[in-house]
mmCIF file with all atom_site columns, C-alpha atoms in Angstrom:
data_model
loop_
_atom_site.group_PDB
_atom_site.id
_atom_site.type_symbol
_atom_site.label_atom_id
_atom_site.label_alt_id
_atom_site.label_comp_id
_atom_site.label_asym_id
_atom_site.label_entity_id
_atom_site.label_seq_id
_atom_site.pdbx_PDB_ins_code
_atom_site.Cartn_x
_atom_site.Cartn_y
_atom_site.Cartn_z
_atom_site.occupancy
_atom_site.B_iso_or_equiv
_atom_site.pdbx_formal_charge
_atom_site.auth_seq_id
_atom_site.auth_comp_id
_atom_site.auth_asym_id
_atom_site.auth_atom_id
_atom_site.pdbx_PDB_model_num
ATOM 1   C CA . MET A 1 1   ? 292.690 151.407 155.431 1.00 0.00 ? 1472 MET A CA 1
ATOM 2   C CA . ALA A 1 2   ? 294.806 148.539 156.702 1.00 0.00 ? 1473 ALA A CA 1
ATOM 3   C CA . GLY A 1 3   ? 292.956 145.885 158.387 1.00 0.00 ? 1474 GLY A CA 1
ATOM 4   C CA . TYR A 1 4   ? 289.796 146.074 160.400 1.00 0.00 ? 1475 TYR A CA 1
ATOM 5   C CA . PRO A 1 5   ? 288.905 149.516 162.025 1.00 0.00 ? 1476 PRO A CA 1
ATOM 6   C CA . GLU A 1 6   ? 288.754 149.512 165.840 1.00 0.00 ? 1477 GLU A CA 1
ATOM 7   C CA . LYS A 1 7   ? 284.991 150.123 166.205 1.00 0.00 ? 1478 LYS A CA 1
ATOM 8   C CA . ALA A 1 8   ? 282.047 147.907 165.011 1.00 0.00 ? 1479 ALA A CA 1
ATOM 9   C CA . PHE A 1 9   ? 278.554 149.145 163.947 1.00 0.00 ? 1480 PHE A CA 1
ATOM 10  C CA . PRO A 1 10  ? 276.386 146.073 163.404 1.00 0.00 ? 1481 PRO A CA 1
ATOM 11  C CA . VAL A 1 11  ? 273.140 146.938 161.520 1.00 0.00 ? 1482 VAL A CA 1
ATOM 12  C CA . SER A 1 12  ? 270.138 144.517 161.597 1.00 0.00 ? 1483 SER A CA 1
ATOM 13  C CA . TRP A 1 13  ? 267.967 144.035 158.473 1.00 0.00 ? 1484 TRP A CA 1
ATOM 14  C CA . ASP A 1 14  ? 265.165 145.756 160.491 1.00 0.00 ? 1485 ASP A CA 1
ATOM 15  C CA . GLN A 1 15  ? 267.539 148.722 161.177 1.00 0.00 ? 1486 GLN A CA 1
ATOM 16  C CA . PHE A 1 16  ? 268.645 148.864 157.684 1.00 0.00 ? 1487 PHE A CA 1
ATOM 17  C CA . HIS A 1 17  ? 265.150 148.914 156.448 1.00 0.00 ? 1488 HIS A CA 1
ATOM 18  C CA . ARG A 1 18  ? 264.088 151.655 158.886 1.00 0.00 ? 1489 ARG A CA 1
ATOM 19  C CA . ASP A 1 19  ? 267.214 153.679 157.736 1.00 0.00 ? 1490 ASP A CA 1
ATOM 20  C CA . ALA A 1 20  ? 266.528 153.124 154.077 1.00 0.00 ? 1491 ALA A CA 1
ATOM 21  C CA . ARG A 1 21  ? 262.873 154.484 154.397 1.00 0.00 ? 1492 ARG A CA 1
ATOM 22  C CA . ALA A 1 22  ? 264.298 157.521 156.291 1.00 0.00 ? 1493 ALA A CA 1
ATOM 23  C CA . LEU A 1 23  ? 266.414 158.124 153.405 1.00 0.00 ? 1494 LEU A CA 1
ATOM 24  C CA . ALA A 1 24  ? 263.619 157.986 150.972 1.00 0.00 ? 1495 ALA A CA 1
ATOM 25  C CA . TRP A 1 25  ? 261.604 160.276 153.391 1.00 0.00 ? 1496 TRP A CA 1
ATOM 26  C CA . ARG A 1 26  ? 264.423 162.732 153.226 1.00 0.00 ? 1497 ARG A CA 1
ATOM 27  C CA . LEU A 1 27  ? 264.941 162.396 149.418 1.00 0.00 ? 1498 LEU A CA 1
ATOM 28  C CA . HIS A 1 28  ? 261.425 163.050 148.655 1.00 0.00 ? 1499 HIS A CA 1
ATOM 29  C CA . ALA A 1 29  ? 261.886 166.689 149.057 1.00 0.00 ? 1500 ALA A CA 1
ATOM 30  C CA . PHE A 1 30  ? 264.484 166.798 146.312 1.00 0.00 ? 1501 PHE A CA 1
ATOM 31  C CA . GLY A 1 31  ? 262.534 165.020 143.782 1.00 0.00 ? 1502 GLY A CA 1
ATOM 32  C CA . PRO A 1 32  ? 260.842 163.758 141.759 1.00 0.00 ? 1503 PRO A CA 1
ATOM 33  C CA . PHE A 1 33  ? 263.694 161.871 140.234 1.00 0.00 ? 1504 PHE A CA 1
ATOM 34  C CA . GLU A 1 34  ? 263.591 160.631 136.423 1.00 0.00 ? 1505 GLU A CA 1
ATOM 35  C CA . ALA A 1 35  ? 265.856 157.672 137.123 1.00 0.00 ? 1506 ALA A CA 1
ATOM 36  C CA . MET A 1 36  ? 268.007 156.073 139.923 1.00 0.00 ? 1507 MET A CA 1
ATOM 37  C CA . VAL A 1 37  ? 271.616 154.721 139.615 1.00 0.00 ? 1508 VAL A CA 1
ATOM 38  C CA . CYS A 1 38  ? 272.559 152.234 142.307 1.00 0.00 ? 1509 CYS A CA 1
ATOM 39  C CA . ILE A 1 39  ? 276.252 151.552 143.061 1.00 0.00 ? 1510 ILE A CA 1
ATOM 40  C CA . THR A 1 40  ? 276.558 147.787 143.211 1.00 0.00 ? 1511 THR A CA 1
ATOM 41  C CA . ARG A 1 41  ? 276.685 145.822 145.255 1.00 0.00 ? 1512 ARG A CA 1
ATOM 42  C CA . GLY A 1 42  ? 275.947 147.644 148.345 1.00 0.00 ? 1513 GLY A CA 1
ATOM 43  C CA . GLY A 1 43  ? 273.583 150.079 146.874 1.00 0.00 ? 1514 GLY A CA 1
ATOM 44  C CA . LEU A 1 44  ? 271.105 147.491 145.495 1.00 0.00 ? 1515 LEU A CA 1
ATOM 45  C CA . VAL A 1 45  ? 269.380 146.985 148.885 1.00 0.00 ? 1516 VAL A CA 1
ATOM 46  C CA . PRO A 1 46  ? 268.690 150.618 149.746 1.00 0.00 ? 1517 PRO A CA 1
ATOM 47  C CA . ALA A 1 47  ? 267.814 151.258 146.054 1.00 0.00 ? 1518 ALA A CA 1
ATOM 48  C CA . ALA A 1 48  ? 265.028 148.775 146.125 1.00 0.00 ? 1519 ALA A CA 1
ATOM 49  C CA . VAL A 1 49  ? 263.526 150.400 149.196 1.00 0.00 ? 1520 VAL A CA 1
ATOM 50  C CA . VAL A 1 50  ? 264.042 153.974 148.025 1.00 0.00 ? 1521 VAL A CA 1
ATOM 51  C CA . ALA A 1 51  ? 262.742 153.074 144.451 1.00 0.00 ? 1522 ALA A CA 1
ATOM 52  C CA . ARG A 1 52  ? 259.566 151.667 146.057 1.00 0.00 ? 1523 ARG A CA 1
ATOM 53  C CA . GLU A 1 53  ? 258.929 154.586 148.476 1.00 0.00 ? 1524 GLU A CA 1
ATOM 54  C CA . LEU A 1 54  ? 259.626 157.275 145.736 1.00 0.00 ? 1525 LEU A CA 1
ATOM 55  C CA . GLU A 1 55  ? 257.994 155.200 143.021 1.00 0.00 ? 1526 GLU A CA 1
ATOM 56  C CA . ILE A 1 56  ? 261.003 155.257 140.721 1.00 0.00 ? 1527 ILE A CA 1
ATOM 57  C CA . ARG A 1 57  ? 260.814 152.709 137.950 1.00 0.00 ? 1528 ARG A CA 1
ATOM 58  C CA . LEU A 1 58  ? 263.800 153.653 135.860 1.00 0.00 ? 1529 LEU A CA 1
ATOM 59  C CA . ILE A 1 59  ? 266.661 151.921 137.671 1.00 0.00 ? 1530 ILE A CA 1
ATOM 60  C CA . GLU A 1 60  ? 270.372 151.503 136.409 1.00 0.00 ? 1531 GLU A CA 1
ATOM 61  C CA . THR A 1 61  ? 273.502 150.206 137.995 1.00 0.00 ? 1532 THR A CA 1
ATOM 62  C CA . ILE A 1 62  ? 277.116 151.409 137.967 1.00 0.00 ? 1533 ILE A CA 1
ATOM 63  C CA . CYS A 1 63  ? 279.342 148.432 139.123 1.00 0.00 ? 1534 CYS A CA 1
ATOM 64  C CA . ALA A 1 64  ? 282.454 149.434 140.984 1.00 0.00 ? 1535 ALA A CA 1
ATOM 65  C CA . ALA A 1 65  ? 284.840 147.662 143.375 1.00 0.00 ? 1536 ALA A CA 1
ATOM 66  C CA . SER A 1 66  ? 287.224 148.890 145.822 1.00 0.00 ? 1537 SER A CA 1
ATOM 67  C CA . TYR A 1 67  ? 286.990 146.538 148.761 1.00 0.00 ? 1538 TYR A CA 1
ATOM 68  C CA . HIS A 1 68  ? 288.447 143.319 147.092 1.00 0.00 ? 1539 HIS A CA 1
ATOM 69  C CA . ASP A 1 69  ? 288.926 141.272 150.245 1.00 0.00 ? 1540 ASP A CA 1
ATOM 70  C CA . TYR A 1 70  ? 286.494 142.672 152.718 1.00 0.00 ? 1541 TYR A CA 1
ATOM 71  C CA . LYS A 1 71  ? 289.425 144.186 154.767 1.00 0.00 ? 1542 LYS A CA 1
ATOM 72  C CA . ASN A 1 72  ? 291.355 146.559 152.754 1.00 0.00 ? 1543 ASN A CA 1
ATOM 73  C CA . GLN A 1 73  ? 290.215 149.191 150.308 1.00 0.00 ? 1544 GLN A CA 1
ATOM 74  C CA . GLY A 1 74  ? 292.166 149.121 147.229 1.00 0.00 ? 1545 GLY A CA 1
ATOM 75  C CA . GLU A 1 75  ? 292.140 150.566 143.732 1.00 0.00 ? 1546 GLU A CA 1
ATOM 76  C CA . LEU A 1 76  ? 288.783 151.556 142.556 1.00 0.00 ? 1547 LEU A CA 1
ATOM 77  C CA . ARG A 1 77  ? 287.558 149.692 139.424 1.00 0.00 ? 1548 ARG A CA 1
ATOM 78  C CA . ILE A 1 78  ? 284.587 150.181 137.298 1.00 0.00 ? 1549 ILE A CA 1
ATOM 79  C CA . LEU A 1 79  ? 283.169 146.981 136.190 1.00 0.00 ? 1550 LEU A CA 1
ATOM 80  C CA . LYS A 1 80  ? 280.138 148.361 134.451 1.00 0.00 ? 1551 LYS A CA 1
ATOM 81  C CA . ASP A 1 81  ? 279.436 151.979 133.480 1.00 0.00 ? 1552 ASP A CA 1
ATOM 82  C CA . VAL A 1 82  ? 276.003 153.846 133.396 1.00 0.00 ? 1553 VAL A CA 1
ATOM 83  C CA . ALA A 1 83  ? 273.985 153.269 130.301 1.00 0.00 ? 1554 ALA A CA 1
ATOM 84  C CA . PRO A 1 84  ? 274.109 156.095 127.645 1.00 0.00 ? 1555 PRO A CA 1
ATOM 85  C CA . ALA A 1 85  ? 270.420 156.778 128.088 1.00 0.00 ? 1556 ALA A CA 1
ATOM 86  C CA . ILE A 1 86  ? 270.762 157.604 131.671 1.00 0.00 ? 1557 ILE A CA 1
ATOM 87  C CA . LYS A 1 87  ? 273.936 159.778 131.141 1.00 0.00 ? 1558 LYS A CA 1
ATOM 88  C CA . ALA A 1 88  ? 271.844 161.771 128.550 1.00 0.00 ? 1559 ALA A CA 1
ATOM 89  C CA . LEU A 1 89  ? 269.387 162.859 131.275 1.00 0.00 ? 1560 LEU A CA 1
ATOM 90  C CA . GLY A 1 90  ? 269.524 166.437 132.360 1.00 0.00 ? 1561 GLY A CA 1
ATOM 91  C CA . GLY A 1 91  ? 271.205 167.367 129.166 1.00 0.00 ? 1562 GLY A CA 1
ATOM 92  C CA . GLY A 1 92  ? 274.140 165.117 129.880 1.00 0.00 ? 1563 GLY A CA 1
ATOM 93  C CA . SER A 1 93  ? 274.688 166.299 133.434 1.00 0.00 ? 1564 SER A CA 1
ATOM 94  C CA . GLY A 1 94  ? 272.766 163.781 135.428 1.00 0.00 ? 1565 GLY A CA 1
ATOM 95  C CA . LYS A 1 95  ? 270.104 166.320 136.653 1.00 0.00 ? 1566 LYS A CA 1
ATOM 96  C CA . GLY A 1 96  ? 267.053 164.450 137.769 1.00 0.00 ? 1567 GLY A CA 1
ATOM 97  C CA . VAL A 1 97  ? 269.018 161.307 138.490 1.00 0.00 ? 1568 VAL A CA 1
ATOM 98  C CA . LEU A 1 98  ? 269.217 159.786 141.996 1.00 0.00 ? 1569 LEU A CA 1
ATOM 99  C CA . VAL A 1 99  ? 272.476 158.048 142.854 1.00 0.00 ? 1570 VAL A CA 1
ATOM 100 C CA . ILE A 1 100 ? 272.144 155.493 145.905 1.00 0.00 ? 1571 ILE A CA 1
ATOM 101 C CA . ASP A 1 101 ? 274.717 153.599 147.821 1.00 0.00 ? 1572 ASP A CA 1
ATOM 102 C CA . ASP A 1 102 ? 274.758 151.844 151.302 1.00 0.00 ? 1573 ASP A CA 1
ATOM 103 C CA . LEU A 1 103 ? 277.675 153.970 152.616 1.00 0.00 ? 1574 LEU A CA 1
ATOM 104 C CA . VAL A 1 104 ? 280.202 156.507 151.590 1.00 0.00 ? 1575 VAL A CA 1
ATOM 105 C CA . ASP A 1 105 ? 283.575 155.762 153.347 1.00 0.00 ? 1576 ASP A CA 1
ATOM 106 C CA . THR A 1 106 ? 286.421 157.605 151.923 1.00 0.00 ? 1577 THR A CA 1
ATOM 107 C CA . GLY A 1 107 ? 284.241 159.300 148.937 1.00 0.00 ? 1578 GLY A CA 1
ATOM 108 C CA . LYS A 1 108 ? 286.283 157.731 146.246 1.00 0.00 ? 1579 LYS A CA 1
ATOM 109 C CA . THR A 1 109 ? 283.559 155.837 144.621 1.00 0.00 ? 1580 THR A CA 1
ATOM 110 C CA . ALA A 1 110 ? 281.100 158.924 144.889 1.00 0.00 ? 1581 ALA A CA 1
ATOM 111 C CA . ARG A 1 111 ? 283.553 161.272 143.573 1.00 0.00 ? 1582 ARG A CA 1
ATOM 112 C CA . MET A 1 112 ? 284.143 158.792 140.546 1.00 0.00 ? 1583 MET A CA 1
ATOM 113 C CA . VAL A 1 113 ? 280.217 158.505 140.027 1.00 0.00 ? 1584 VAL A CA 1
ATOM 114 C CA . ARG A 1 114 ? 280.085 162.474 140.092 1.00 0.00 ? 1585 ARG A CA 1
ATOM 115 C CA . GLU A 1 115 ? 282.429 162.582 137.260 1.00 0.00 ? 1586 GLU A CA 1
ATOM 116 C CA . VAL A 1 116 ? 279.899 160.648 135.222 1.00 0.00 ? 1587 VAL A CA 1
ATOM 117 C CA . LEU A 1 117 ? 276.684 162.276 136.511 1.00 0.00 ? 1588 LEU A CA 1
ATOM 118 C CA . PRO A 1 118 ? 277.977 165.580 137.889 1.00 0.00 ? 1589 PRO A CA 1
ATOM 119 C CA . GLN A 1 119 ? 274.463 167.006 138.713 1.00 0.00 ? 1590 GLN A CA 1
ATOM 120 C CA . ALA A 1 120 ? 273.019 163.923 140.108 1.00 0.00 ? 1591 ALA A CA 1
ATOM 121 C CA . HIS A 1 121 ? 271.701 163.777 143.776 1.00 0.00 ? 1592 HIS A CA 1
ATOM 122 C CA . PHE A 1 122 ? 273.885 161.366 145.504 1.00 0.00 ? 1593 PHE A CA 1
ATOM 123 C CA . ALA A 1 123 ? 272.475 159.660 148.653 1.00 0.00 ? 1594 ALA A CA 1
ATOM 124 C CA . ALA A 1 124 ? 273.804 157.066 150.989 1.00 0.00 ? 1595 ALA A CA 1
ATOM 125 C CA . VAL A 1 125 ? 272.389 155.508 154.105 1.00 0.00 ? 1596 VAL A CA 1
ATOM 126 C CA . TYR A 1 126 ? 275.590 155.740 156.221 1.00 0.00 ? 1597 TYR A CA 1
ATOM 127 C CA . ALA A 1 127 ? 278.467 158.250 155.776 1.00 0.00 ? 1598 ALA A CA 1
ATOM 128 C CA . LYS A 1 128 ? 281.873 158.462 157.322 1.00 0.00 ? 1599 LYS A CA 1
ATOM 129 C CA . PRO A 1 129 ? 283.597 161.967 157.718 1.00 0.00 ? 1600 PRO A CA 1
ATOM 130 C CA . GLN A 1 130 ? 286.153 161.487 154.843 1.00 0.00 ? 1601 GLN A CA 1
ATOM 131 C CA . GLY A 1 131 ? 283.157 160.671 152.475 1.00 0.00 ? 1602 GLY A CA 1
ATOM 132 C CA . ARG A 1 132 ? 280.522 163.159 153.784 1.00 0.00 ? 1603 ARG A CA 1
ATOM 133 C CA . PRO A 1 133 ? 281.568 166.102 151.225 1.00 0.00 ? 1604 PRO A CA 1
ATOM 134 C CA . ALA A 1 134 ? 280.889 163.557 148.366 1.00 0.00 ? 1605 ALA A CA 1
ATOM 135 C CA . VAL A 1 135 ? 277.168 163.020 149.249 1.00 0.00 ? 1606 VAL A CA 1
ATOM 136 C CA . ASP A 1 136 ? 274.161 165.191 149.213 1.00 0.00 ? 1607 ASP A CA 1
ATOM 137 C CA . THR A 1 137 ? 272.043 163.189 151.576 1.00 0.00 ? 1608 THR A CA 1
ATOM 138 C CA . PHE A 1 138 ? 272.663 160.517 154.041 1.00 0.00 ? 1609 PHE A CA 1
ATOM 139 C CA . ILE A 1 139 ? 270.870 159.261 157.349 1.00 0.00 ? 1610 ILE A CA 1
ATOM 140 C CA . THR A 1 140 ? 273.714 158.135 159.859 1.00 0.00 ? 1611 THR A CA 1
ATOM 141 C CA . GLU A 1 141 ? 277.288 159.309 160.220 1.00 0.00 ? 1612 GLU A CA 1
ATOM 142 C CA . VAL A 1 142 ? 279.672 156.852 161.956 1.00 0.00 ? 1613 VAL A CA 1
ATOM 143 C CA . SER A 1 143 ? 283.367 157.656 162.803 1.00 0.00 ? 1614 SER A CA 1
ATOM 144 C CA . GLN A 1 144 ? 286.084 156.931 160.173 1.00 0.00 ? 1615 GLN A CA 1
ATOM 145 C CA . ASP A 1 145 ? 287.580 154.072 162.229 1.00 0.00 ? 1616 ASP A CA 1
ATOM 146 C CA . THR A 1 146 ? 284.259 152.197 162.412 1.00 0.00 ? 1617 THR A CA 1
ATOM 147 C CA . TRP A 1 147 ? 283.342 149.185 160.375 1.00 0.00 ? 1618 TRP A CA 1
ATOM 148 C CA . ILE A 1 148 ? 279.752 148.939 159.348 1.00 0.00 ? 1619 ILE A CA 1
ATOM 149 C CA . TYR A 1 149 ? 278.525 145.373 159.519 1.00 0.00 ? 1620 TYR A CA 1
ATOM 150 C CA . LEU A 1 150 ? 275.672 145.335 156.998 1.00 0.00 ? 1621 LEU A CA 1
ATOM 151 C CA . PRO A 1 151 ? 273.037 142.622 157.328 1.00 0.00 ? 1622 PRO A CA 1
ATOM 152 C CA . TRP A 1 152 ? 273.696 140.906 154.155 1.00 0.00 ? 1623 TRP A CA 1
ATOM 153 C CA . ASP A 1 153 ? 277.380 140.271 155.084 1.00 0.00 ? 1624 ASP A CA 1
ATOM 154 C CA . MET A 1 154 ? 276.557 138.866 158.454 1.00 0.00 ? 1625 MET A CA 1
ATOM 155 C CA . GLY A 1 155 ? 275.137 135.596 159.981 1.00 0.00 ? 1626 GLY A CA 1
ATOM 156 C CA . LEU A 1 156 ? 273.820 134.793 163.358 1.00 0.00 ? 1627 LEU A CA 1
ATOM 157 C CA . THR A 1 157 ? 276.618 133.913 165.940 1.00 0.00 ? 1628 THR A CA 1
ATOM 158 C CA . PHE A 1 158 ? 277.094 134.069 169.528 1.00 0.00 ? 1629 PHE A CA 1
ATOM 159 C CA . GLN A 1 159 ? 278.681 137.341 170.840 1.00 0.00 ? 1630 GLN A CA 1
ATOM 160 C CA . PRO A 1 160 ? 280.618 137.123 174.176 1.00 0.00 ? 1631 PRO A CA 1
ATOM 161 C CA . PRO A 1 161 ? 279.694 139.608 176.875 1.00 0.00 ? 1632 PRO A CA 1
ATOM 162 C CA . ILE A 1 162 ? 281.535 142.922 176.884 1.00 0.00 ? 1633 ILE A CA 1
ATOM 163 C CA . ARG A 1 163 ? 282.783 142.302 180.457 1.00 0.00 ? 1634 ARG A CA 1
ATOM 164 C CA . GLY A 1 164 ? 284.105 138.913 179.500 1.00 0.00 ? 1635 GLY A CA 1
ATOM 165 C CA . GLY A 1 165 ? 286.780 140.307 177.235 1.00 0.00 ? 1636 GLY A CA 1
ATOM 166 C CA . ALA A 1 166 ? 284.716 141.294 174.020 1.00 0.00 ? 1637 ALA A CA 1
ATOM 167 C CA . ALA A 1 167 ? 285.374 144.940 174.612 1.00 0.00 ? 1638 ALA A CA 1
ATOM 168 C CA . GLY A 1 168 ? 289.046 144.645 173.804 1.00 0.00 ? 1639 GLY A CA 1
#
C-alpha cells in the first residue's frame, strides 16, 4: 500500500471499547478458550478487554511488525514468537487458543499466525476485504482503501469543516 489510503475511519476510545466488548460477546459462543495470544502492538488493547469479558487469564503475545513507518506496509517480521507451552495446546494445533488483533488489513499477519497455531480461533475488531478470509470473527468491516485511525495513535486536534475543503 503506497501512501495513505483515500478514506479515513477515526475511532474514539469509547467506540473502540464498545467494539471490543461486542467482539467478546460474539466470541463467547466459541469458547471457552484455554489461552489468548494477542498480536502486538495493536492487539494488546482489545486483548485486555476481551480477556476481562471472557475471564481468560493465560495471555501470550506474538510480536510482529509490518507497518514500519505508519504509512507503508512492508515486509512482515516476527520479533517474538509464541511460547512453546501455548503452541502445545490442543495437541500442538492451537485448538482452544484465541488470537486477537485490532484489525486485519491484507491478512498477511493473520496467515503467519495461522501457520504457528493452525486451529486457533482468530478474531479482530476491524477487518478489510483482503484480510477477511484470514479471520474467524470480526466486528466491523471497512473498505480496503480506508485507514483506520485508532485512538492510541491519535491526539485531539481541530478538524476543518467538510465544506471548507476537508472533503478533498
